[in-house]
PDB file of C-alpha atoms in Angstrom:
ATOM      1  CA  MET A   1      45.951 173.107  35.323  1.00  0.00           C
ATOM      2  CA  PHE A   2      46.169 169.674  33.792  1.00  0.00           C
ATOM      3  CA  ASN A   3      49.599 170.548  32.497  1.00  0.00           C
ATOM      4  CA  GLU A   4      50.824 171.457  35.970  1.00  0.00           C
ATOM      5  CA  PHE A   5      49.527 168.182  37.420  1.00  0.00           C
ATOM      6  CA  LEU A   6      51.243 166.265  34.635  1.00  0.00           C
ATOM      7  CA  LYS A   7      54.547 168.037  35.333  1.00  0.00           C
ATOM      8  CA  TRP A   8      54.245 167.251  39.064  1.00  0.00           C
ATOM      9  CA  ALA A   9      53.450 163.594  38.401  1.00  0.00           C
ATOM     10  CA  LEU A  10      56.400 163.226  36.026  1.00  0.00           C
ATOM     11  CA  SER A  11      58.784 164.854  38.518  1.00  0.00           C
ATOM     12  CA  THR A  12      57.544 162.650  41.389  1.00  0.00           C
ATOM     13  CA  LEU A  13      57.678 159.472  39.299  1.00  0.00           C
ATOM     14  CA  SER A  14      61.216 160.254  38.233  1.00  0.00           C
ATOM     15  CA  ALA A  15      62.392 160.712  41.868  1.00  0.00           C
ATOM     16  CA  SER A  16      60.691 157.517  42.998  1.00  0.00           C
ATOM     17  CA  THR A  17      62.068 155.658  40.036  1.00  0.00           C
ATOM     18  CA  VAL A  18      65.578 156.904  40.703  1.00  0.00           C
ATOM     19  CA  ILE A  19      65.342 155.905  44.378  1.00  0.00           C
ATOM     20  CA  ALA A  20      63.892 152.531  43.465  1.00  0.00           C
ATOM     21  CA  LEU A  21      66.601 151.892  40.910  1.00  0.00           C
ATOM     22  CA  LEU A  22      69.264 152.987  43.386  1.00  0.00           C
ATOM     23  CA  MET A  23      67.916 150.707  46.092  1.00  0.00           C
ATOM     24  CA  TYR A  24      67.759 147.828  43.630  1.00  0.00           C
ATOM     25  CA  ALA A  25      71.341 148.442  42.573  1.00  0.00           C
ATOM     26  CA  LEU A  26      72.593 148.587  46.168  1.00  0.00           C
ATOM     27  CA  ARG A  27      70.589 145.649  47.473  1.00  0.00           C
ATOM     28  CA  GLY A  28      73.553 143.264  47.174  1.00  0.00           C
ATOM     29  CA  PHE A  29      75.851 145.688  48.975  1.00  0.00           C
ATOM     30  CA  PHE A  30      73.461 146.126  51.908  1.00  0.00           C
ATOM     31  CA  SER A  31      72.797 142.387  52.033  1.00  0.00           C
ATOM     32  CA  ARG A  32      76.528 141.599  52.220  1.00  0.00           C
ATOM     33  CA  TYR A  33      77.105 144.386  54.769  1.00  0.00           C
ATOM     34  CA  PHE A  34      74.411 143.261  57.172  1.00  0.00           C
ATOM     35  CA  THR A  35      75.362 139.627  56.707  1.00  0.00           C
ATOM     36  CA  LYS A  36      79.002 140.336  57.565  1.00  0.00           C
ATOM     37  CA  ALA A  37      77.950 142.491  60.506  1.00  0.00           C
ATOM     38  CA  ALA A  38      75.745 139.684  61.833  1.00  0.00           C
ATOM     39  CA  ASP A  39      78.504 137.093  61.260  1.00  0.00           C
ATOM     40  CA  HIS A  40      81.030 139.290  63.044  1.00  0.00           C
ATOM     41  CA  HIS A  41      78.708 139.774  65.996  1.00  0.00           C
ATOM     42  CA  PHE A  42      77.978 136.034  66.139  1.00  0.00           C
ATOM     43  CA  ASP A  43      81.704 135.183  65.958  1.00  0.00           C
ATOM     44  CA  LYS A  44      82.427 137.496  68.878  1.00  0.00           C
ATOM     45  CA  LYS A  45      79.628 135.924  70.884  1.00  0.00           C
ATOM     46  CA  LEU A  46      80.873 132.429  69.968  1.00  0.00           C
ATOM     47  CA  GLU A  47      84.445 133.232  70.995  1.00  0.00           C
ATOM     48  CA  LYS A  48      83.224 134.649  74.281  1.00  0.00           C
ATOM     49  CA  PHE A  49      81.094 131.544  74.855  1.00  0.00           C
ATOM     50  CA  LYS A  50      84.046 129.251  74.079  1.00  0.00           C
ATOM     51  CA  SER A  51      86.226 131.242  76.453  1.00  0.00           C
ATOM     52  CA  GLU A  52      83.636 130.936  79.210  1.00  0.00           C
ATOM     53  CA  ILE A  53      83.370 127.192  78.581  1.00  0.00           C
ATOM     54  CA  LYS A  54      87.146 126.810  78.922  1.00  0.00           C
ATOM     55  CA  GLU A  55      87.092 128.759  82.171  1.00  0.00           C
ATOM     56  CA  HIS A  56      84.260 126.597  83.497  1.00  0.00           C
ATOM     57  CA  GLU A  57      86.036 123.418  82.377  1.00  0.00           C
ATOM     58  CA  ALA A  58      89.165 124.533  84.238  1.00  0.00           C
ATOM     59  CA  THR A  59      87.068 125.225  87.329  1.00  0.00           C
ATOM     60  CA  PHE A  60      85.303 121.859  87.019  1.00  0.00           C
ATOM     61  CA  ALA A  61      88.678 120.123  86.612  1.00  0.00           C
ATOM     62  CA  GLN A  62      89.916 121.761  89.793  1.00  0.00           C
ATOM     63  CA  VAL A  63      86.751 120.703  91.622  1.00  0.00           C
ATOM     64  CA  ARG A  64      87.062 117.128  90.323  1.00  0.00           C
ATOM     65  CA  THR A  65      90.708 116.999  91.389  1.00  0.00           C
ATOM     66  CA  PHE A  66      89.825 118.325  94.828  1.00  0.00           C
ATOM     67  CA  LEU A  67      86.976 115.852  95.272  1.00  0.00           C
ATOM     68  CA  SER A  68      89.107 112.951  94.060  1.00  0.00           C
ATOM     69  CA  SER A  69      91.911 113.920  96.421  1.00  0.00           C
ATOM     70  CA  ALA A  70      89.483 114.370  99.314  1.00  0.00           C
ATOM     71  CA  ARG A  71      87.927 110.972  98.573  1.00  0.00           C
ATOM     72  CA  ARG A  72      91.328 109.268  98.521  1.00  0.00           C
ATOM     73  CA  GLU A  73      92.301 110.950 101.777  1.00  0.00           C
ATOM     74  CA  ARG A  74      88.974 109.994 103.329  1.00  0.00           C
ATOM     75  CA  ASP A  75      89.302 106.385 102.158  1.00  0.00           C
ATOM     76  CA  SER A  76      92.868 106.203 103.444  1.00  0.00           C
ATOM     77  CA  ALA A  77      91.831 107.621 106.812  1.00  0.00           C
ATOM     78  CA  LEU A  78      88.868 105.229 106.977  1.00  0.00           C
ATOM     79  CA  GLN A  79      91.047 102.236 106.102  1.00  0.00           C
ATOM     80  CA  LEU A  80      93.553 103.267 108.759  1.00  0.00           C
ATOM     81  CA  LYS A  81      90.761 103.459 111.339  1.00  0.00           C
ATOM     82  CA  ARG A  82      89.496 100.035 110.286  1.00  0.00           C
ATOM     83  CA  PHE A  83      92.957  98.534 110.801  1.00  0.00           C
ATOM     84  CA  GLU A  84      93.196 100.220 114.207  1.00  0.00           C
ATOM     85  CA  ALA A  85      89.747  98.848 115.080  1.00  0.00           C
ATOM     86  CA  ALA A  86      90.766  95.362 113.970  1.00  0.00           C
ATOM     87  CA  GLU A  87      93.933  95.547 116.060  1.00  0.00           C
ATOM     88  CA  LYS A  88      91.905  96.610 119.098  1.00  0.00           C
ATOM     89  CA  LEU A  89      89.409  93.789 118.565  1.00  0.00           C
ATOM     90  CA  LEU A  90      92.164  91.184 118.327  1.00  0.00           C
ATOM     91  CA  GLN A  91      93.691  92.567 121.529  1.00  0.00           C
ATOM     92  CA  LEU A  92      90.314  92.117 123.237  1.00  0.00           C
ATOM     93  CA  ARG A  93      90.099  88.590 121.838  1.00  0.00           C
ATOM     94  CA  GLN A  94      93.563  87.814 123.168  1.00  0.00           C
ATOM     95  CA  PHE A  95      92.641  89.204 126.587  1.00  0.00           C
ATOM     96  CA  LEU A  96      89.545  86.999 126.758  1.00  0.00           C
ATOM     97  CA  SER A  97      91.500  83.936 125.604  1.00  0.00           C
ATOM     98  CA  GLU A  98      93.392  84.044 128.908  1.00  0.00           C
ATOM     99  CA  PHE A  99      90.198  82.574 130.398  1.00  0.00           C
ATOM    100  CA  SER A 100      90.084  79.661 127.923  1.00  0.00           C
ATOM    101  CA  MET A 101      91.060  77.211 130.657  1.00  0.00           C
ATOM    102  CA  ALA A 102      87.960  78.270 132.610  1.00  0.00           C
ATOM    103  CA  ILE A 103      85.884  76.949 129.713  1.00  0.00           C
ATOM    104  CA  GLU A 104      87.601  73.569 129.954  1.00  0.00           C
ATOM    105  CA  TYR A 105      87.009  73.448 133.701  1.00  0.00           C
ATOM    106  CA  VAL A 106      83.302  74.205 133.368  1.00  0.00           C
ATOM    107  CA  LYS A 107      82.951  71.685 130.524  1.00  0.00           C
ATOM    108  CA  MET A 108      84.364  68.969 132.786  1.00  0.00           C
ATOM    109  CA  LEU A 109      82.399  69.867 135.911  1.00  0.00           C
ATOM    110  CA  ASN A 110      79.343  67.823 136.785  1.00  0.00           C
ATOM    111  CA  ILE A 111      77.258  70.887 137.583  1.00  0.00           C
ATOM    112  CA  ASP A 112      74.345  68.924 139.068  1.00  0.00           C
ATOM    113  CA  GLU A 113      76.666  67.120 141.463  1.00  0.00           C
ATOM    114  CA  VAL A 114      78.474  70.337 142.411  1.00  0.00           C
ATOM    115  CA  LEU A 115      75.125  72.023 143.140  1.00  0.00           C
ATOM    116  CA  LYS A 116      74.088  69.141 145.404  1.00  0.00           C
ATOM    117  CA  LYS A 117      77.296  69.653 147.398  1.00  0.00           C
ATOM    118  CA  SER A 118      77.392  73.432 147.076  1.00  0.00           C
ATOM    119  CA  ASP A 119      77.643  73.918 150.859  1.00  0.00           C
ATOM    120  CA  ASP A 120      80.459  71.394 151.263  1.00  0.00           C
ATOM    121  CA  PRO A 121      83.576  73.433 152.215  1.00  0.00           C
ATOM    122  CA  LYS A 122      85.818  71.018 150.333  1.00  0.00           C
ATOM    123  CA  VAL A 123      83.806  71.461 147.120  1.00  0.00           C
ATOM    124  CA  ILE A 124      83.961  75.237 147.515  1.00  0.00           C
ATOM    125  CA  ASP A 125      87.712  74.979 148.136  1.00  0.00           C
ATOM    126  CA  PHE A 126      87.999  72.856 144.997  1.00  0.00           C
ATOM    127  CA  ILE A 127      86.217  75.484 142.884  1.00  0.00           C
ATOM    128  CA  ASN A 128      88.378  78.196 144.446  1.00  0.00           C
ATOM    129  CA  ILE A 129      91.545  76.292 143.525  1.00  0.00           C
ATOM    130  CA  LEU A 130      90.336  76.285 139.925  1.00  0.00           C
ATOM    131  CA  SER A 131      89.201  79.907 139.794  1.00  0.00           C
ATOM    132  CA  LYS A 132      91.844  81.671 141.912  1.00  0.00           C
ATOM    133  CA  PRO A 133      94.605  81.766 139.221  1.00  0.00           C
ATOM    134  CA  PHE A 134      92.310  83.751 136.933  1.00  0.00           C
ATOM    135  CA  ASN A 135      91.957  86.719 139.334  1.00  0.00           C
ATOM    136  CA  ILE A 136      88.396  86.940 138.045  1.00  0.00           C
ATOM    137  CA  ASP A 137      87.256  90.146 139.742  1.00  0.00           C
ATOM    138  CA  GLU A 138      90.420  92.056 138.902  1.00  0.00           C
ATOM    139  CA  LYS A 139      90.566  90.841 135.318  1.00  0.00           C
ATOM    140  CA  LEU A 140      86.910  91.569 134.599  1.00  0.00           C
ATOM    141  CA  GLU A 141      87.293  95.098 135.943  1.00  0.00           C
ATOM    142  CA  GLU A 142      90.337  95.547 133.732  1.00  0.00           C
ATOM    143  CA  TYR A 143      88.388  94.263 130.727  1.00  0.00           C
ATOM    144  CA  LYS A 144      85.426  96.573 131.413  1.00  0.00           C
ATOM    145  CA  ALA A 145      87.796  99.557 131.487  1.00  0.00           C
ATOM    146  CA  ILE A 146      89.028  98.901 127.938  1.00  0.00           C
ATOM    147  CA  ASP A 147      87.437 101.243 125.397  1.00  0.00           C
ATOM    148  CA  LYS A 148      85.609  99.108 122.828  1.00  0.00           C
ATOM    149  CA  THR A 149      84.182 101.980 120.782  1.00  0.00           C
ATOM    150  CA  LEU A 150      86.613 101.805 117.856  1.00  0.00           C
ATOM    151  CA  PRO A 151      85.753  98.250 116.707  1.00  0.00           C
ATOM    152  CA  ARG A 152      82.023  98.937 116.898  1.00  0.00           C
ATOM    153  CA  LEU A 153      82.390 102.102 114.816  1.00  0.00           C
ATOM    154  CA  TYR A 154      84.606 100.777 112.044  1.00  0.00           C
ATOM    155  CA  LEU A 155      84.047  97.003 111.784  1.00  0.00           C
ATOM    156  CA  ASN A 156      80.925  95.493 110.287  1.00  0.00           C
ATOM    157  CA  ASP A 157      78.128  93.876 112.266  1.00  0.00           C
ATOM    158  CA  ASP A 158      79.033  90.327 111.210  1.00  0.00           C
ATOM    159  CA  VAL A 159      82.508  90.648 112.735  1.00  0.00           C
ATOM    160  CA  MET A 160      81.166  92.183 115.935  1.00  0.00           C
ATOM    161  CA  ASN A 161      78.407  89.581 116.262  1.00  0.00           C
ATOM    162  CA  VAL A 162      80.937  86.750 116.142  1.00  0.00           C
ATOM    163  CA  PHE A 163      83.116  88.528 118.689  1.00  0.00           C
ATOM    164  CA  ASP A 164      80.086  89.117 120.942  1.00  0.00           C
ATOM    165  CA  ILE A 165      79.351  85.386 120.907  1.00  0.00           C
ATOM    166  CA  TYR A 166      82.931  84.531 121.879  1.00  0.00           C
ATOM    167  CA  GLU A 167      82.896  87.175 124.611  1.00  0.00           C
ATOM    168  CA  SER A 168      79.582  85.861 125.989  1.00  0.00           C
ATOM    169  CA  ILE A 169      80.887  82.287 126.152  1.00  0.00           C
ATOM    170  CA  ILE A 170      84.014  83.371 128.032  1.00  0.00           C
ATOM    171  CA  VAL A 171      82.011  85.490 130.488  1.00  0.00           C
ATOM    172  CA  TYR A 172      79.572  82.603 131.028  1.00  0.00           C
ATOM    173  CA  ALA A 173      82.391  80.194 131.909  1.00  0.00           C
ATOM    174  CA  VAL A 174      84.158  82.662 134.183  1.00  0.00           C
ATOM    175  CA  MET A 175      80.987  83.690 136.005  1.00  0.00           C
ATOM    176  CA  THR A 176      79.998  80.032 136.434  1.00  0.00           C
ATOM    177  CA  LEU A 177      83.250  79.363 138.278  1.00  0.00           C
ATOM    178  CA  LYS A 178      82.807  82.550 140.288  1.00  0.00           C
ATOM    179  CA  PHE A 179      79.220  81.693 141.174  1.00  0.00           C
ATOM    180  CA  LEU A 180      80.012  78.124 142.200  1.00  0.00           C
ATOM    181  CA  SER A 181      82.779  79.367 144.493  1.00  0.00           C
ATOM    182  CA  LEU A 182      80.273  81.348 146.576  1.00  0.00           C
ATOM    183  CA  SER A 183      78.346  79.847 149.460  1.00  0.00           C
ATOM    184  CA  GLY A 184      74.858  80.458 150.784  1.00  0.00           C
ATOM    185  CA  LEU A 185      73.213  81.181 147.423  1.00  0.00           C
ATOM    186  CA  ASN A 186      70.443  79.523 145.433  1.00  0.00           C
ATOM    187  CA  LYS A 187      72.817  78.515 142.655  1.00  0.00           C
ATOM    188  CA  ALA A 188      70.389  76.286 140.804  1.00  0.00           C
ATOM    189  CA  ARG A 189      68.460  79.291 139.454  1.00  0.00           C
ATOM    190  CA  TYR A 190      71.593  80.521 137.674  1.00  0.00           C
ATOM    191  CA  PHE A 191      71.529  77.451 135.400  1.00  0.00           C
ATOM    192  CA  GLU A 192      67.810  77.519 134.564  1.00  0.00           C
ATOM    193  CA  GLU A 193      67.691  80.599 132.337  1.00  0.00           C
ATOM    194  CA  ASP A 194      69.382  79.370 129.121  1.00  0.00           C
ATOM    195  CA  ALA A 195      69.978  83.070 128.406  1.00  0.00           C
ATOM    196  CA  LEU A 196      73.307  82.439 126.675  1.00  0.00           C
ATOM    197  CA  GLY A 197      71.795  80.019 124.192  1.00  0.00           C
ATOM    198  CA  LYS A 198      69.002  82.461 123.339  1.00  0.00           C
ATOM    199  CA  LYS A 199      71.510  85.251 122.786  1.00  0.00           C
ATOM    200  CA  ILE A 200      73.704  83.136 120.491  1.00  0.00           C
ATOM    201  CA  LEU A 201      70.756  81.778 118.514  1.00  0.00           C
ATOM    202  CA  LYS A 202      69.628  85.322 117.702  1.00  0.00           C
ATOM    203  CA  ILE A 203      72.936  85.759 115.893  1.00  0.00           C
ATOM    204  CA  ASP A 204      73.653  82.224 114.699  1.00  0.00           C
ATOM    205  CA  SER A 205      70.663  79.869 114.512  1.00  0.00           C
ATOM    206  CA  SER A 206      72.711  76.944 113.153  1.00  0.00           C
ATOM    207  CA  HIS A 207      73.243  75.585 116.694  1.00  0.00           C
ATOM    208  CA  LYS A 208      69.579  75.426 117.662  1.00  0.00           C
ATOM    209  CA  LYS A 209      69.501  71.648 118.040  1.00  0.00           C
ATOM    210  CA  GLY A 210      72.570  71.614 120.311  1.00  0.00           C
ATOM    211  CA  PHE A 211      71.156  74.262 122.650  1.00  0.00           C
ATOM    212  CA  GLU A 212      67.773  72.562 122.774  1.00  0.00           C
ATOM    213  CA  GLU A 213      69.445  69.337 123.870  1.00  0.00           C
ATOM    214  CA  TYR A 214      72.203  70.575 126.180  1.00  0.00           C
ATOM    215  CA  GLY A 215      71.212  74.114 127.179  1.00  0.00           C
ATOM    216  CA  ASP A 216      73.754  76.901 127.723  1.00  0.00           C
ATOM    217  CA  ARG A 217      76.590  74.438 128.390  1.00  0.00           C
ATOM    218  CA  TYR A 218      76.574  73.600 124.692  1.00  0.00           C
ATOM    219  CA  ALA A 219      78.109  77.039 124.055  1.00  0.00           C
ATOM    220  CA  LEU A 220      81.290  75.955 125.855  1.00  0.00           C
ATOM    221  CA  PHE A 221      82.036  73.539 123.023  1.00  0.00           C
ATOM    222  CA  LEU A 222      81.777  76.374 120.493  1.00  0.00           C
ATOM    223  CA  ALA A 223      84.294  78.722 122.131  1.00  0.00           C
ATOM    224  CA  SER A 224      87.355  77.656 120.115  1.00  0.00           C
ATOM    225  CA  THR A 225      85.357  77.807 116.891  1.00  0.00           C
ATOM    226  CA  TYR A 226      84.300  81.400 117.524  1.00  0.00           C
ATOM    227  CA  TYR A 227      87.781  82.324 118.756  1.00  0.00           C
ATOM    228  CA  HIS A 228      89.166  81.527 115.301  1.00  0.00           C
ATOM    229  CA  GLU A 229      86.080  82.806 113.509  1.00  0.00           C
ATOM    230  CA  VAL A 230      86.803  86.314 114.839  1.00  0.00           C
ATOM    231  CA  LEU A 231      90.238  86.312 113.208  1.00  0.00           C
ATOM    232  CA  LYS A 232      88.867  84.822 110.005  1.00  0.00           C
ATOM    233  CA  MET A 233      86.182  87.486 109.636  1.00  0.00           C
ATOM    234  CA  VAL A 234      88.546  90.343 110.489  1.00  0.00           C
ATOM    235  CA  ARG A 235      90.956  89.070 107.860  1.00  0.00           C
ATOM    236  CA  GLU A 236      88.140  88.735 105.334  1.00  0.00           C
ATOM    237  CA  GLU A 237      86.882  92.275 105.927  1.00  0.00           C
ATOM    238  CA  LEU A 238      90.276  93.957 105.748  1.00  0.00           C
ATOM    239  CA  LEU A 239      92.000  91.849 103.094  1.00  0.00           C
ATOM    240  CA  GLY A 240      89.113  90.133 101.328  1.00  0.00           C
ATOM    241  CA  SER A 241      90.625  86.741 102.116  1.00  0.00           C
ATOM    242  CA  LYS A 242      88.399  83.831 103.088  1.00  0.00           C
ATOM    243  CA  ASN A 243      91.042  81.120 102.850  1.00  0.00           C
ATOM    244  CA  LEU A 244      92.292  80.776 106.400  1.00  0.00           C
ATOM    245  CA  ASP A 245      92.780  77.129 107.334  1.00  0.00           C
ATOM    246  CA  LYS A 246      92.980  76.910 111.109  1.00  0.00           C
ATOM    247  CA  ASP A 247      91.553  73.429 111.656  1.00  0.00           C
ATOM    248  CA  MET A 248      94.845  71.852 112.721  1.00  0.00           C
ATOM    249  CA  GLU A 249      95.725  74.737 115.037  1.00  0.00           C
ATOM    250  CA  LEU A 250      92.218  74.640 116.515  1.00  0.00           C
ATOM    251  CA  ALA A 251      92.398  70.903 117.202  1.00  0.00           C
ATOM    252  CA  THR A 252      95.869  71.201 118.748  1.00  0.00           C
ATOM    253  CA  ARG A 253      94.876  74.095 121.000  1.00  0.00           C
ATOM    254  CA  LEU A 254      91.700  72.334 122.126  1.00  0.00           C
ATOM    255  CA  ALA A 255      93.555  69.101 122.932  1.00  0.00           C
ATOM    256  CA  ILE A 256      96.206  70.940 124.977  1.00  0.00           C
ATOM    257  CA  ASP A 257      93.642  72.953 126.951  1.00  0.00           C
ATOM    258  CA  THR A 258      91.499  69.883 127.653  1.00  0.00           C
ATOM    259  CA  ASN A 259      94.467  67.769 128.770  1.00  0.00           C
ATOM    260  CA  THR A 260      95.753  70.563 131.036  1.00  0.00           C
ATOM    261  CA  ALA A 261      92.305  71.047 132.571  1.00  0.00           C
ATOM    262  CA  GLN A 262      91.982  67.329 133.335  1.00  0.00           C
ATOM    263  CA  ILE A 263      95.392  67.244 135.042  1.00  0.00           C
ATOM    264  CA  ASN A 264      94.674  70.343 137.140  1.00  0.00           C
ATOM    265  CA  MET A 265      91.224  69.189 138.226  1.00  0.00           C
ATOM    266  CA  ARG A 266      92.280  65.656 139.198  1.00  0.00           C
ATOM    267  CA  SER A 267      95.253  67.062 141.064  1.00  0.00           C
ATOM    268  CA  ALA A 268      92.945  69.354 143.069  1.00  0.00           C
ATOM    269  CA  ILE A 269      90.497  66.524 143.795  1.00  0.00           C
ATOM    270  CA  LYS A 270      93.312  64.303 145.053  1.00  0.00           C
ATOM    271  CA  LYS A 271      94.729  67.113 147.183  1.00  0.00           C
ATOM    272  CA  LEU A 272      91.368  67.836 148.856  1.00  0.00           C
ATOM    273  CA  GLY A 273      90.367  64.176 149.162  1.00  0.00           C
ATOM    274  CA  ILE A 274      86.903  64.602 147.619  1.00  0.00           C
ATOM    275  CA  SER A 275      84.896  62.392 145.292  1.00  0.00           C
ATOM    276  CA  ASP A 276      85.607  62.651 141.575  1.00  0.00           C
ATOM    277  CA  SER A 277      81.856  62.505 140.958  1.00  0.00           C
ATOM    278  CA  ILE A 278      81.881  66.312 140.664  1.00  0.00           C
ATOM    279  CA  ILE A 279      83.689  66.056 137.344  1.00  0.00           C
ATOM    280  CA  LYS A 280      82.783  64.215 134.177  1.00  0.00           C
TER     281      LYS A 280
END
């Protein structure tokens, strides 16, 4: 029995040894085979990944091109709207400037003296002679009908604030003439509010001392300044230019308007035969 066990052990050991030796001999082959298989699989995955990256890059490039083009088109459209808004604002400014002579008239009027004689038919006729050429009611209705939306949408607040000041000064002068031409009203209350000065000081506080000393009438002496400031700020916003020297033009315009106002007012006073105490 021992002999049989010995034979079985020798036969089993020989098979195991043969298999072990075979596996040892082929270990390099299997190692190279599985390594190459893994490398091949990895290379395929890598190529697929690179291909996907290229596809994504092409897609991203198309998206970037589209966004860049859309941004340029948007900027171009916005700039066009801003120029249209600026043109509209300057048209409004030009319309209001037709009342510039009214400012000169009101500056020269002795308001206190006019109020004392507010029921004098000759004084009322005098004011009417000054105000009639402006067609105040008709012109103000025409101005109200103009659409002012575009400038407020596309121009910055600084530009619009300056324009609002100029507009308020013009309206104040025109309505002062209109109010003084009416009879049977308590006109003194109209000049007690100082509402114009308060409105301007909310936007531009640099004139506080002038308004405290002279009231709303001080604004009349700022009209030409704000008239040119509107153009300056529009130019600065659209073109980035701050160098706009208008001092000589401003002085010339102011001198012409003042001289014309003096001639017209003294001519009317002489024609009606009233005291020149109602003007300064």
